[in-house]
XYZ file of C-alpha atoms in Angstrom:
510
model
C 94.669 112.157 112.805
C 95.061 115.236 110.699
C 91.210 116.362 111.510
C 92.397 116.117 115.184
C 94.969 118.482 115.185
C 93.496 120.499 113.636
C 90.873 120.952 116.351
C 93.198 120.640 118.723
C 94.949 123.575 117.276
C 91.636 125.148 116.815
C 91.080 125.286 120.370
C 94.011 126.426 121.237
C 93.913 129.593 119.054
C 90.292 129.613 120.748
C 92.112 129.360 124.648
C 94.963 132.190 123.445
C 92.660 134.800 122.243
C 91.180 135.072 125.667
C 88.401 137.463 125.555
C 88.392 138.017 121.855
C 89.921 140.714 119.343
C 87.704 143.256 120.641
C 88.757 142.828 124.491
C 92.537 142.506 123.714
C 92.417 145.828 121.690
C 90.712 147.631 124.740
C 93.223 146.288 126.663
C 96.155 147.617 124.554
C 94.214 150.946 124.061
C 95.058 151.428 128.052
C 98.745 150.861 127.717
C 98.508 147.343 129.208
C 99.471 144.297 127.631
C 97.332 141.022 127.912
C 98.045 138.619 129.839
C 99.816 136.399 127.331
C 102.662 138.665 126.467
C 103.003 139.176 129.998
C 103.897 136.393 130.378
C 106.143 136.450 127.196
C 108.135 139.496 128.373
C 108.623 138.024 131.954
C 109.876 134.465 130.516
C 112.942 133.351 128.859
C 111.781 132.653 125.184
C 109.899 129.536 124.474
C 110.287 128.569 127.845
C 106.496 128.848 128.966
C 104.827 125.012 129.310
C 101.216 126.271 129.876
C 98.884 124.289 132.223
C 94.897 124.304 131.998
C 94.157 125.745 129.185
C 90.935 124.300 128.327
C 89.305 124.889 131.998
C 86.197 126.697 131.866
C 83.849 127.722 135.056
C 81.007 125.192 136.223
C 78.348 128.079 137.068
C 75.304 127.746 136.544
C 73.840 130.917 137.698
C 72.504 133.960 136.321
C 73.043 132.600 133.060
C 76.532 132.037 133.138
C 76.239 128.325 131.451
C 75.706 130.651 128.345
C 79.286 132.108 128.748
C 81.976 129.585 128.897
C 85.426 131.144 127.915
C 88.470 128.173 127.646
C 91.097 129.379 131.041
C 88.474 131.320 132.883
C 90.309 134.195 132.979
C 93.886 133.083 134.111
C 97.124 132.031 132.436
C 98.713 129.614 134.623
C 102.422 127.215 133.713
C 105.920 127.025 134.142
C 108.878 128.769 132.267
C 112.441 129.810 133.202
C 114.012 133.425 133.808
C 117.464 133.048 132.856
C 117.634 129.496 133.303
C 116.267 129.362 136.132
C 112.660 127.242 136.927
C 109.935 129.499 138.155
C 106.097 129.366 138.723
C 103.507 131.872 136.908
C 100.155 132.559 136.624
C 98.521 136.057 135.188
C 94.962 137.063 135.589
C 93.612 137.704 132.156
C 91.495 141.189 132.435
C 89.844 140.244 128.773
C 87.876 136.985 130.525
C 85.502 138.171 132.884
C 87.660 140.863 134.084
C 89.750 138.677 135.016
C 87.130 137.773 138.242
C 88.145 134.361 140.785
C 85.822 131.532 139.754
C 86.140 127.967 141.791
C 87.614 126.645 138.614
C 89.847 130.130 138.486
C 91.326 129.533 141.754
C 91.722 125.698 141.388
C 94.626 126.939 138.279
C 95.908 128.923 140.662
C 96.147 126.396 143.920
C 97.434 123.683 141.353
C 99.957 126.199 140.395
C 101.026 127.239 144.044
C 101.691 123.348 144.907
C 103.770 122.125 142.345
C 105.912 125.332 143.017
C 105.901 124.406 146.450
C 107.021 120.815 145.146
C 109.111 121.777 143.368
C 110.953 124.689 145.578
C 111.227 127.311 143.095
C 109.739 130.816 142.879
C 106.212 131.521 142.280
C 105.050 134.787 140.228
C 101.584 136.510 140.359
C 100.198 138.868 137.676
C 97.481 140.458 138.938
C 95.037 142.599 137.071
C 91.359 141.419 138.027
C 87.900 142.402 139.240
C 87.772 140.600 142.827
C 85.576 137.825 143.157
C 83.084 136.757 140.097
C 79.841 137.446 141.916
C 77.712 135.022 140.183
C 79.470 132.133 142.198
C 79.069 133.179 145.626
C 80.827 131.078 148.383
C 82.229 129.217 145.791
C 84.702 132.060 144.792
C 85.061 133.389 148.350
C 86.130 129.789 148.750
C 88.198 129.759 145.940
C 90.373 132.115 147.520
C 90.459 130.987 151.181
C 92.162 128.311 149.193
C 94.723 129.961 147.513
C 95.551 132.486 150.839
C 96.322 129.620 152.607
C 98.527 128.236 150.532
C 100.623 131.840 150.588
C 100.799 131.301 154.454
C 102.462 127.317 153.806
C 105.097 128.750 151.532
C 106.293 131.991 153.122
C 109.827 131.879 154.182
C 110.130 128.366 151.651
C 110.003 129.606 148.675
C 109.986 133.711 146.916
C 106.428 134.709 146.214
C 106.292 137.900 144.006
C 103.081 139.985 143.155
C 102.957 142.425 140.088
C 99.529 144.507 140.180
C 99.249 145.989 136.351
C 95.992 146.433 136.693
C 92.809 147.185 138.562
C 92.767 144.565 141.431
C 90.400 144.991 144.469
C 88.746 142.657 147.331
C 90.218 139.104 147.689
C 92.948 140.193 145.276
C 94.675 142.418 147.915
C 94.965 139.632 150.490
C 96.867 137.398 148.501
C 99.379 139.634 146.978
C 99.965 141.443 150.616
C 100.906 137.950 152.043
C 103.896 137.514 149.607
C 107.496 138.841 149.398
C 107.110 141.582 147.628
C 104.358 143.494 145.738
C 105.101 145.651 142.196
C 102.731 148.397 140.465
C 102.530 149.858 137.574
C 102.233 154.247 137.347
C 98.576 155.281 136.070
C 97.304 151.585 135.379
C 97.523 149.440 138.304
C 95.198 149.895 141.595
C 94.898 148.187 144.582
C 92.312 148.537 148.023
C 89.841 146.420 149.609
C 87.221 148.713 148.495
C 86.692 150.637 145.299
C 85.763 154.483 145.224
C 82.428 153.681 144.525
C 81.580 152.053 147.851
C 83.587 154.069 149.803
C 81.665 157.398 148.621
C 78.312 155.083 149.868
C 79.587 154.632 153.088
C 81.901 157.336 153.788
C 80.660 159.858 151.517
C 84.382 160.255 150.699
C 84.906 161.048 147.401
C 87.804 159.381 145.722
C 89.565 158.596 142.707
C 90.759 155.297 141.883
C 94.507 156.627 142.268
C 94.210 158.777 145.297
C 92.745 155.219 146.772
C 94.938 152.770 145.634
C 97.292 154.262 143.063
C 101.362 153.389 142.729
C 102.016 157.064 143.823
C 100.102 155.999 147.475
C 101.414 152.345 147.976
C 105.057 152.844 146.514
C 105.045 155.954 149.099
C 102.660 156.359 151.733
C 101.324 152.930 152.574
C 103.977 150.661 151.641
C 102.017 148.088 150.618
C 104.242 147.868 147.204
C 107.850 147.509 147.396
C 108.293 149.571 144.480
C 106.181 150.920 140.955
C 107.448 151.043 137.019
C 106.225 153.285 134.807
C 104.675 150.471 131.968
C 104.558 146.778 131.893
C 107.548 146.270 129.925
C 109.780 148.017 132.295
C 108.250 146.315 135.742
C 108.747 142.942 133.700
C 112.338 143.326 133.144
C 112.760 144.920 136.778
C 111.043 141.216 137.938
C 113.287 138.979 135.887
C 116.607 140.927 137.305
C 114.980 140.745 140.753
C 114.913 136.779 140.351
C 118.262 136.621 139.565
C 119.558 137.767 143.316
C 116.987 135.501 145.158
C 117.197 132.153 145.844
C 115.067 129.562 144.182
C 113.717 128.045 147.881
C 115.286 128.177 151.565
C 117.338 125.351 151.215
C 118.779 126.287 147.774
C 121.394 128.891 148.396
C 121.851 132.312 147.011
C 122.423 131.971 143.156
C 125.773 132.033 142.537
C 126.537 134.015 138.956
C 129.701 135.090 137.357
C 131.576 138.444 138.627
C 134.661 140.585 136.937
C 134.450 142.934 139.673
C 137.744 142.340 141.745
C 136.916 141.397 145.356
C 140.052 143.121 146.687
C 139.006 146.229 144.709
C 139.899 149.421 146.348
C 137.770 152.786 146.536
C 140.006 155.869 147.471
C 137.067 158.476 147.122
C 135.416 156.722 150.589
C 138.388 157.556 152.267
C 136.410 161.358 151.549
C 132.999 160.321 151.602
C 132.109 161.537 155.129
C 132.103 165.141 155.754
C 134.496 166.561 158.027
C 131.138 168.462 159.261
C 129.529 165.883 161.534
C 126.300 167.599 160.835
C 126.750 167.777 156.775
C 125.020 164.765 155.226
C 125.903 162.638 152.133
C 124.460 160.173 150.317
C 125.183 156.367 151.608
C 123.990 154.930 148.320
C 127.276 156.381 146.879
C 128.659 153.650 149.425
C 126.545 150.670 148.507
C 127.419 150.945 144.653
C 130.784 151.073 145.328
C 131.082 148.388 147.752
C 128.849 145.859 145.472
C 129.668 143.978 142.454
C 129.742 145.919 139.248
C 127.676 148.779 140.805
C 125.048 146.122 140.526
C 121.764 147.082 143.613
C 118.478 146.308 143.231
C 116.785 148.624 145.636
C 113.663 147.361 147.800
C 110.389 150.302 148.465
C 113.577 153.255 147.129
C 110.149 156.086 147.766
C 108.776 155.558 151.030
C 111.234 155.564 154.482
C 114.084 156.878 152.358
C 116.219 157.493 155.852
C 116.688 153.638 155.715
C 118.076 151.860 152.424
C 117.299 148.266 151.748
C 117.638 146.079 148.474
C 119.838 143.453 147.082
C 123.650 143.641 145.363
C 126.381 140.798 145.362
C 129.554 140.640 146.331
C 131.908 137.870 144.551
C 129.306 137.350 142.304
C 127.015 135.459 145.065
C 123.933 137.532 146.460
C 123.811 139.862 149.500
C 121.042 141.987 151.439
C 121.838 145.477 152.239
C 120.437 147.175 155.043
C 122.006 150.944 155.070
C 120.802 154.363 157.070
C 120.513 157.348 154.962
C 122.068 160.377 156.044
C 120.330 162.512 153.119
C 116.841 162.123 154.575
C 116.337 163.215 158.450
C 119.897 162.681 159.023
C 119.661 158.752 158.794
C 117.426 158.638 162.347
C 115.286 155.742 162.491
C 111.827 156.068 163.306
C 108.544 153.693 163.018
C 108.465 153.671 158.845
C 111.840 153.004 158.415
C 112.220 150.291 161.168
C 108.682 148.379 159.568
C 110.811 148.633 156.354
C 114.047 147.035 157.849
C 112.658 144.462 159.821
C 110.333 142.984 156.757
C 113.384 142.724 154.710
C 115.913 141.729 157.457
C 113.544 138.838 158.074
C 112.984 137.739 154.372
C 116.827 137.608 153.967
C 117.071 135.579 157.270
C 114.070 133.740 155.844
C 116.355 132.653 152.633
C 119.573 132.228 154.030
C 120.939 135.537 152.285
C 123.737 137.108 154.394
C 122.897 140.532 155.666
C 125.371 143.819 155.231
C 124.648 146.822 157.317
C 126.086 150.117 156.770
C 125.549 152.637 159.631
C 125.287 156.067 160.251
C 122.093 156.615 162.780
C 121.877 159.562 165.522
C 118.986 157.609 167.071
C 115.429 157.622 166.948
C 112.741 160.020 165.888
C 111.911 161.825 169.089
C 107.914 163.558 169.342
C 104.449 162.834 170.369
C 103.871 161.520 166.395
C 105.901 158.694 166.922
C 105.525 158.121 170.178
C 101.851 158.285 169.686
C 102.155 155.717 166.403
C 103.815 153.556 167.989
C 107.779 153.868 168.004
C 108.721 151.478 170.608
C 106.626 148.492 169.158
C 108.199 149.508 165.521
C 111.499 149.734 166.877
C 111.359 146.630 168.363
C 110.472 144.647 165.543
C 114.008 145.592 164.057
C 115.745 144.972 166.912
C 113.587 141.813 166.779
C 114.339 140.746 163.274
C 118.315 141.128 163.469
C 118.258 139.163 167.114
C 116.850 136.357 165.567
C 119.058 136.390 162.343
C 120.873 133.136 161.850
C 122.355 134.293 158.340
C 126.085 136.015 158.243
C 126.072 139.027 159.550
C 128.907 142.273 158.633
C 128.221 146.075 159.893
C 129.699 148.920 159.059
C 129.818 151.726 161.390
C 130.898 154.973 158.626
C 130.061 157.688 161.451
C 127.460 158.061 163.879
C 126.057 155.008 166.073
C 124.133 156.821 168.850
C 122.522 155.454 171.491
C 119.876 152.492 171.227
C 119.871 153.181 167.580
C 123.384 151.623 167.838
C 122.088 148.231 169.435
C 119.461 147.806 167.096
C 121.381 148.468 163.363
C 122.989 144.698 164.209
C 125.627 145.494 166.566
C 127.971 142.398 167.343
C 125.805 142.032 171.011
C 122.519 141.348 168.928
C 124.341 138.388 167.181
C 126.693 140.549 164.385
C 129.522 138.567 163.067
C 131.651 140.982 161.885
C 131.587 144.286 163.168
C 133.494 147.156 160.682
C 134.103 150.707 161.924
C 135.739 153.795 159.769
C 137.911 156.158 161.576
C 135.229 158.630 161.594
C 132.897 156.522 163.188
C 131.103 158.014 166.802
C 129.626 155.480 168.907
C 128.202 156.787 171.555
C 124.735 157.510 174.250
C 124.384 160.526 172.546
C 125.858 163.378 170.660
C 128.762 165.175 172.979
C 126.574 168.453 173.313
C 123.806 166.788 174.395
C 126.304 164.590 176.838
C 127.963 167.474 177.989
C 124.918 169.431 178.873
C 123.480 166.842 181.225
C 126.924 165.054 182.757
C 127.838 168.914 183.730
C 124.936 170.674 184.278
C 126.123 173.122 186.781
C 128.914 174.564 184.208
C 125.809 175.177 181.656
C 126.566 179.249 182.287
C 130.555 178.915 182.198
C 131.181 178.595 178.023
C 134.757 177.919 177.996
C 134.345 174.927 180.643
C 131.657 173.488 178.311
C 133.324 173.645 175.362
C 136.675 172.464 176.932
C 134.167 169.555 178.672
C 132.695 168.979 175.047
C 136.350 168.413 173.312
C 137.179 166.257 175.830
C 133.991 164.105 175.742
C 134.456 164.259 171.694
C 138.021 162.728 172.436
C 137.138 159.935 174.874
C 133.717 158.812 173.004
C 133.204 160.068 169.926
C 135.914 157.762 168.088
C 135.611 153.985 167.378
C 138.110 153.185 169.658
C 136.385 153.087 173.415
C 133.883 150.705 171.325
C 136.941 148.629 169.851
C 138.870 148.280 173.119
C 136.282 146.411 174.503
C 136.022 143.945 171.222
C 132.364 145.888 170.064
C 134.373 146.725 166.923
C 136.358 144.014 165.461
C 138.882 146.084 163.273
C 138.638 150.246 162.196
C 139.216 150.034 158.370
C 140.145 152.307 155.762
C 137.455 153.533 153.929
C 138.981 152.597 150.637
C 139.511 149.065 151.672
C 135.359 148.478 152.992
C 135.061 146.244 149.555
C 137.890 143.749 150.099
C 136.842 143.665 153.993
C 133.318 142.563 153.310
C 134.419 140.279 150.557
C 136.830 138.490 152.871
C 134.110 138.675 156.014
C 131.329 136.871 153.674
C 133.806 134.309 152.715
C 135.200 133.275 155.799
C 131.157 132.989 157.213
C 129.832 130.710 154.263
C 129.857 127.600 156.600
C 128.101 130.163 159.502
C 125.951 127.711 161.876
C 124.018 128.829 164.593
C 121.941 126.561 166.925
C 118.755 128.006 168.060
C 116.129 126.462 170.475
C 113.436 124.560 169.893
C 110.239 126.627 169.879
C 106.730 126.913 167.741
C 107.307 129.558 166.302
C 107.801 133.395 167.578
C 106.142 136.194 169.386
C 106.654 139.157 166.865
C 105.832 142.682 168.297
C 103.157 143.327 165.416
């Protein structure tokens, strides 16, 4: 018995070395870690039960039956993040450059079931070469296999990607069909295809970065939902990420202790908004203050910044945020920043997470560039996304609601719950110059009757109160109370149930 554990131990050291000494060391010489201590950083300790590790490829080809590697370039198991079950599996770049075999994507697919099985969260860690050529159809197969089963468990259970390395072909699809995506600055890459053959066909030349770096998907394409600068940071960022979301749809946000006083109150909001309706400040100033222990976990923070989005908790249980940003273009919503919105309104719908919007928008971007890209259709999909919300709902309005802008930032006739307004808040068409100008056009050349036209349109509409004495607004607040408001709102809507009809599913404006 002794001889057998001690091959069985044998192969294992075999299975954990991966590639070998020389691979892991050129993998550490680029600031990444394997794929091992990944997975060691991301888990609590000693909590990893490993699956597969003796699967090797069944090519054939082009003299792969000389190169049989135990895993096949992939780390697959279970482990918990703060005691919490999850799902894992990490491509391992020393194996074949951590290239999709048939046997490579069958760890995966096994992986993605029992997670679905078992309702809990799945993790990727991607940093891989595409497809392993020598296998053809097989691996093309291999991940028809594993996109498909993305698609089954969207909206069942949280699917995470975290790109910390090189990762091109298949390897986009996959991670772009989960929740969210996570680089790495300077080591992780990620586009259909590499520099290489784009310079063949478009005689673009490219480097890896300017393709498919952090700095372009964090930003400009927001394909990533955010990027760390090393693996040990992004790690960490993941396992406080898990803690807000909820293990499946059916689970409930996790619940986890709070000092933070519910009935808290804030005096400096009662000065937050300028007196200046034109001066901006920053609404994240808002958010921390409103949240538990100061506590957000912001969602793509570099590209749309005039929209906010991310997690926080309020009495301890977990909350999205959804927030215009007056700092950046005034807070107007235009087609990034309502693609943003809508993604994460609908995953927070998806998991049952109640929804807190804070509001400050003067409308939408006007000009042929969003016109031209496609405005309306963007627009629509966050007016879509809130309409169809089923989770609690609780708006703030801190100043200006203007025009459509106002139905679409979950006012209470979209479905809203509760509907919050500051004293300073302006709901309105439009702003009272604009107003003015076209309600009394003829008195454009008399000043005084302009301005004396403007006061009074400020008086009658720019207020919360037209809005509240038609029940739009369901109480003005204090500033300094918003915290114990919300707290209260959320509780009384725990037992929220809202009967929708029957249908196959819906008609998304894509």
């Amino acid at each position: 018995m002794k001889d057998i554990l001690e091959k069985l131990e044998a192969r294992r050291e075999e299975a954990r070395l991966g590639g070998g000494e020389k691979r892991i060391a050129a993998q550490h010489a680029k600031g990444k870690l394997t794929a091992r201590e990944r997975i060691e950083l991301l888990l609590d300790e000693n909590s990893f039960e490993e699956f597969d590790m003796f699967v090797q490829h069944r090519s054939t080809e082009f003299g792969m039956e000389k190169s049989k590697i135990p895993g096949d370039g992939v780390v697959t198991g279970w482990g918990k993040v703060n005691g919490r079950v999850v799902f894992v599996f990490a491509k391992d770049f020393t194996v074949f450059g951590g290239s999709l075999s048939e046997a490579h994507a069958e760890k995966i697919t096994k992986i993605q079931d029992m997670a679905l099985k078992m309702r809990a969260p799945i993790i990727g860690l991607y940093d891989a070469g595409g497809a392993r050529i020598q296998e053809g159809v097989a691996a093309l197969a291999g991940y028809a296999e594993v996109f498909k089963r993305n698609v089954i468990a969207s909206g069942v259970i949280p699917q995470i990607s975290v790109i910390m390395g090189p990762c091109a072909g298949g390897d986009v699809y996959s991670p772009a069909m989960t929740d969210f995506i996570f680089m790495v600055r300077d080591t992780s890459y990620m586009f259909v295809t590499g520099p290489d053959v784009v310079k063949t066909v478009t005689n673009e030349t490219v480097t890896a970065e300017e393709l498919g770096g952090a700095s372009i998907h964090a930003v400009k394409s927001s394909v990533a939902d955010g990027a760390y600068d090393n693996d040990v940071e992004c790690l960490l960022q993941i396992r406080r990420l898990i803690d807000f979301l909820p293990s499946s749809n059916e689970s409930g946000v996790p619940e986890w202790p709070s000092y933070d006083d519910p009935d808290r109150v804030e005096p400096s909001l009662d000065t937050l908004v300028p007196e200046n309706a034109n001066k901006p400040y920053d609404m994240k100033e808002l958010i921390l203050k409103v949240v538990d222990e100061a506590d957000f976990f912001e969602i793509s923070e570099k590209f749309a910044q005039n929209i906010v989005t991310g997690f926080g908790r309020v009495e301890g249980r977990t909350v999205g945020v959804v927030a215009n940003q007056p700092m950046v273009l005034a807070g107007v919503l235009d087609s990034d920043a309502s693609r943003k919105a809508a993604r994460f309104v609908r995953f927070c719908n998806a998991f049952e997470i109640p929804i807190l919007t804070f509001e400050d928008v003067p409308g939408f971007l006007p000009g042929t560039a969003q016109e031209y890209g496609g405005l309306i259709k963007h627009g629509a999909k966050l007016l879509f996304a809130y309409s169809q919300c089923t989770v609690p709902l609780v708006t703030v309005i801190t100043r200006k609601a203007y025009g459509g802008a106002y139905d679409v930032m979950a006012s209470k006739h979209i479905g809203a719950d509760i509907n919050y307004a500051w004293p300073t808040a302006q709901i309105a068409v439009m702003g009272a110059k604009g107003a003015v100008e076209i309600i009394f056009r003829k008195d454009i050349g008399d000043k005084d009757k302009i301005e004396a036209r403007t006061r009074e349109y400020e008086d009658r509409f720019l207020s919360p109160f037209a809005a509240a004495e038609r029940g739009y607004i369901d109480e003005v607040i204090r500033p300094r109370s918003t915290r114990r408001r919300i707290a209260r709102a959320l509780d009384m809507l725990r037992a929220k149930q809202v009967e929708m009809p029957w249908k196959k599913h819906d008609n998304l404006p894509l």
